[in-house]
XYZ file of N, CA and C in Angstrom:
312
model
N 8.582 2.518 12.503
C 9.669 1.960 12.060
C 8.961 1.079 11.135
N 7.894 -0.136 11.108
C 6.844 -0.416 10.754
C 7.550 0.122 8.748
N 6.361 1.155 8.482
C 6.288 1.962 7.616
C 7.678 2.186 7.039
N 8.454 2.526 7.442
C 9.796 2.043 6.683
C 10.176 1.007 6.301
N 9.906 -0.274 7.046
C 10.450 -1.652 6.740
C 9.407 -1.613 5.412
N 8.324 -1.102 5.094
C 7.770 -1.444 4.187
C 8.136 -0.792 2.981
N 8.553 0.516 2.829
C 9.142 0.864 1.871
C 9.974 0.423 1.484
N 11.269 0.133 1.954
C 12.754 -0.713 1.910
C 12.176 -1.623 1.274
N 10.710 -2.484 1.503
C 11.078 -3.760 0.349
C 10.328 -3.852 -0.446
N 9.656 -2.763 -0.256
C 9.210 -2.233 -1.644
C 9.184 -1.583 -3.249
N 10.282 -1.595 -2.623
C 11.571 -0.285 -3.785
C 12.310 -1.575 -3.865
N 12.844 -2.342 -3.280
C 13.986 -3.415 -3.522
C 13.080 -4.144 -4.588
N 11.729 -4.557 -4.376
C 11.489 -5.676 -5.073
C 10.280 -5.446 -6.534
N 10.026 -3.948 -6.374
C 9.541 -4.116 -7.496
C 10.225 -2.623 -8.310
N 11.039 -1.420 -8.164
C 11.952 -0.921 -8.313
C 10.708 0.154 -9.139
N 9.961 0.653 -8.192
C 8.756 1.687 -8.544
C 9.477 3.081 -8.544
N 8.837 3.739 -9.786
C 8.997 4.936 -9.639
C 7.923 5.561 -9.055
N 7.309 5.353 -9.169
C 6.805 6.555 -7.661
C 5.668 5.314 -5.652
N 6.443 5.575 -5.122
C 6.029 4.612 -4.117
C 5.849 5.920 -2.632
N 4.450 5.223 -2.490
C 3.627 5.990 -1.422
C 3.533 5.142 -0.079
N 3.521 5.118 0.988
C 3.157 4.208 2.289
C 3.098 5.232 3.277
N 1.216 4.564 3.816
C 0.646 6.426 4.602
C 0.122 4.868 6.033
N 0.507 5.207 6.793
C -0.103 4.880 8.196
C -0.765 5.567 8.895
N -2.099 4.619 7.976
C -3.343 4.755 8.505
C -3.927 4.401 9.680
N -3.099 4.579 10.857
C -3.572 3.517 11.713
C -4.462 4.535 12.967
N -3.953 5.689 12.711
C -4.551 6.496 13.632
C -6.072 6.538 12.841
N -7.148 6.819 12.191
C -8.670 6.046 11.796
C -8.632 5.207 12.083
N -8.190 4.562 12.451
C -8.655 3.526 13.428
C -9.257 2.857 14.853
N -9.577 1.965 15.281
C -10.214 1.901 16.822
C -8.631 0.628 17.202
N -7.511 1.694 16.943
C -6.447 0.581 17.483
C -5.526 1.602 19.110
N -5.345 1.139 19.468
C -4.027 1.603 20.692
C -2.932 3.490 19.268
N -2.985 3.806 20.466
C -1.796 5.464 20.083
C -0.484 4.704 19.413
N -0.333 4.861 18.191
C 1.624 3.998 18.122
C 0.888 2.761 16.832
N -0.210 2.249 17.015
C 0.088 1.190 16.625
C 0.322 1.253 14.966
N 1.289 0.575 14.898
C 1.564 1.051 12.726
C 0.515 -0.509 12.520
N -0.439 -0.420 12.210
C -1.200 -1.829 11.731
C -2.152 -1.463 10.198
N -2.348 -0.263 10.152
C -2.957 -0.175 8.883
C -2.418 0.779 7.832
N -2.101 0.451 6.479
C -1.142 1.432 5.801
C -2.241 1.201 4.609
N -1.614 2.357 3.600
C -1.989 2.216 2.001
C -0.906 2.471 1.739
N -0.514 1.704 -0.066
C 0.316 1.512 -0.498
C 0.264 2.306 -1.720
N 0.433 3.506 -2.712
C 0.570 3.361 -4.031
C 1.896 3.205 -4.430
N 1.979 2.355 -5.508
C 2.440 1.468 -5.994
C 3.219 1.609 -7.426
N 3.902 2.426 -8.003
C 3.745 2.674 -9.656
C 5.123 1.689 -9.857
N 4.789 0.886 -10.571
C 5.668 0.314 -11.103
C 5.308 -0.388 -12.348
N 6.360 -0.475 -13.407
C 6.681 -1.169 -15.580
C 6.501 -2.772 -15.047
N 6.705 -3.365 -13.745
C 7.202 -4.555 -13.333
C 5.620 -5.455 -13.411
N 4.204 -3.849 -13.205
C 2.916 -4.769 -12.389
C 2.310 -5.409 -14.374
N 3.519 -4.784 -15.800
C 2.650 -4.752 -17.222
C 1.733 -6.318 -17.529
N 0.995 -5.876 -17.889
C 0.778 -7.791 -18.240
C 0.565 -8.518 -17.104
N 0.209 -7.660 -15.620
C -0.702 -9.125 -14.306
C -1.672 -7.941 -14.575
N -2.346 -9.256 -13.410
C -3.582 -9.007 -13.331
C -3.512 -7.745 -12.134
N -4.509 -7.460 -11.907
C -4.869 -7.174 -9.927
C -4.448 -7.930 -9.062
N -4.852 -8.994 -9.312
C -4.770 -10.177 -8.330
C -3.403 -10.510 -8.475
N -3.105 -10.458 -8.918
C -1.422 -10.982 -8.978
C -0.819 -9.743 -8.354
N -0.602 -9.083 -8.947
C -0.341 -7.694 -8.221
C -0.023 -7.788 -6.856
N -1.692 -8.015 -6.581
C -1.558 -7.712 -4.842
C -1.057 -9.498 -3.926
N -1.111 -10.347 -4.982
C -0.399 -11.634 -4.322
C 0.599 -10.829 -4.544
N 1.398 -10.496 -4.575
C 3.795 -9.829 -5.100
C 3.012 -9.132 -3.851
N 3.117 -8.372 -3.477
C 3.090 -7.786 -2.839
C 2.346 -8.381 -1.374
N 1.567 -8.630 -1.029
C 1.668 -9.481 0.187
C 2.529 -10.807 -0.209
N 3.122 -11.068 -0.543
C 4.553 -12.152 -0.581
C 6.033 -11.486 -0.387
N 5.926 -10.146 -0.698
C 7.268 -9.496 -0.559
C 7.070 -9.211 1.168
N 6.119 -8.714 1.766
C 5.520 -8.561 2.810
C 5.169 -9.033 4.318
N 5.101 -10.844 3.896
C 4.786 -11.604 4.583
C 5.584 -11.795 6.066
N 6.179 -11.082 6.008
C 6.387 -11.047 7.650
C 5.891 -10.085 8.399
N 5.592 -8.601 7.853
C 5.166 -7.933 8.453
C 3.355 -7.781 8.818
N 2.686 -8.905 7.525
C 1.388 -9.185 7.681
C 1.144 -10.326 8.737
N 2.005 -10.971 9.295
C 2.357 -12.076 9.711
C 2.897 -12.036 11.848
N 3.160 -9.972 11.463
C 3.241 -9.521 12.992
C 2.966 -8.389 13.132
N 1.677 -7.971 13.237
C 0.833 -6.814 13.336
C 0.698 -6.270 12.263
N 1.038 -5.698 10.647
C 0.094 -5.324 9.971
C -1.151 -5.759 9.665
N -1.977 -5.620 10.221
C -3.653 -6.002 9.992
C -4.870 -5.521 8.872
N -3.354 -4.597 7.931
C -4.489 -3.641 6.390
C -3.412 -3.598 6.122
N -3.592 -3.533 4.573
C -3.461 -3.008 3.678
C -4.425 -2.401 2.322
N -4.294 -1.309 2.366
C -4.651 -0.488 0.887
C -3.799 -0.438 -0.452
N -4.156 -1.347 -0.986
C -3.694 -1.439 -2.473
C -4.010 -0.929 -3.309
N -3.069 0.090 -3.680
C -3.121 0.278 -5.313
C -2.204 0.357 -6.289
N -1.972 -1.204 -7.218
C -0.631 -1.225 -7.923
C -1.422 -0.164 -9.267
N -0.298 0.602 -10.025
C -0.660 0.800 -11.181
C 0.752 0.777 -11.932
N 1.147 0.499 -13.360
C 2.128 0.580 -14.145
C 2.084 2.529 -14.448
N 3.109 2.727 -15.317
C 3.638 3.878 -15.365
C 2.388 4.464 -16.302
N 2.352 3.687 -17.411
C 0.520 4.604 -18.122
C -1.091 4.497 -17.601
N -0.625 3.694 -16.652
C -1.526 3.478 -15.229
C -1.899 5.256 -14.724
N -1.056 5.176 -14.037
C -0.893 6.143 -13.266
C -0.539 7.281 -13.821
N 0.025 7.241 -15.411
C -0.335 8.784 -15.929
C -1.669 9.513 -16.039
N -2.870 8.055 -16.146
C -4.507 8.368 -16.975
C -5.058 8.231 -15.490
N -4.855 8.198 -14.045
C -4.980 8.131 -13.127
C -4.688 9.899 -12.461
N -4.248 10.130 -13.491
C -3.482 11.701 -13.220
C -2.711 12.025 -11.532
N -2.080 10.738 -11.435
C -1.705 10.907 -10.072
C -2.258 11.036 -8.644
N -3.535 10.578 -9.843
C -4.977 10.820 -8.404
C -4.959 9.026 -7.417
N -5.729 9.077 -5.840
C -5.394 8.199 -5.641
C -6.780 8.275 -4.845
N -7.568 6.572 -5.124
C -8.958 6.577 -4.364
C -8.480 7.101 -2.256
N -9.974 8.058 -1.660
C -9.693 8.388 -0.799
C -10.068 6.916 -0.301
N -9.686 7.058 1.058
C -9.584 5.710 1.791
C -10.984 6.484 2.239
N -11.744 4.695 2.798
C -12.799 5.234 2.849
C -12.846 4.506 5.254
N -14.376 5.789 5.373
C -14.167 6.176 6.557
C -13.779 4.640 7.807
N -12.887 4.028 8.534
C -13.314 3.075 9.652
C -14.818 2.254 9.833
N -14.945 1.860 10.122
C -16.423 1.657 10.655
C -16.512 2.267 12.621
N -15.011 1.278 12.926
C -15.209 2.287 14.392
C -13.704 2.796 14.138
N -14.075 4.519 13.790
C -12.723 5.024 13.759
C -12.262 5.601 15.656
N -11.370 6.185 15.073
C -10.838 6.384 16.710
C -9.531 6.239 16.505
N -9.373 6.784 17.679
C -8.375 5.262 18.995
C -8.566 5.362 20.126
N -8.527 4.143 20.608
C -8.203 3.734 22.306
C -7.294 4.541 23.051
N -7.857 4.633 24.227
C -7.322 5.835 24.797
C -6.165 4.845 26.027
């Protein structure tokens, strides 16, 4: 459910041409069923002229409730449509978690 909330809020705020919200909690040392670690790929021309830090801050602002209530980590990959095309629709792989795996 948290993934869907994040998706809905980002769609409303940024009108993305591409949005991918991936729950990567299973890759971390958290209880099974946790929704605490997410990778977000957000492509929006609202980012034109914005520095990376500004883009991330605007996302943190939109997701402030989720970040205050259980979401521990967001891996953000933000692009304008031109930047995304230069990336050839590829996103860097997430690094392995130092405490990889799940708690029993």
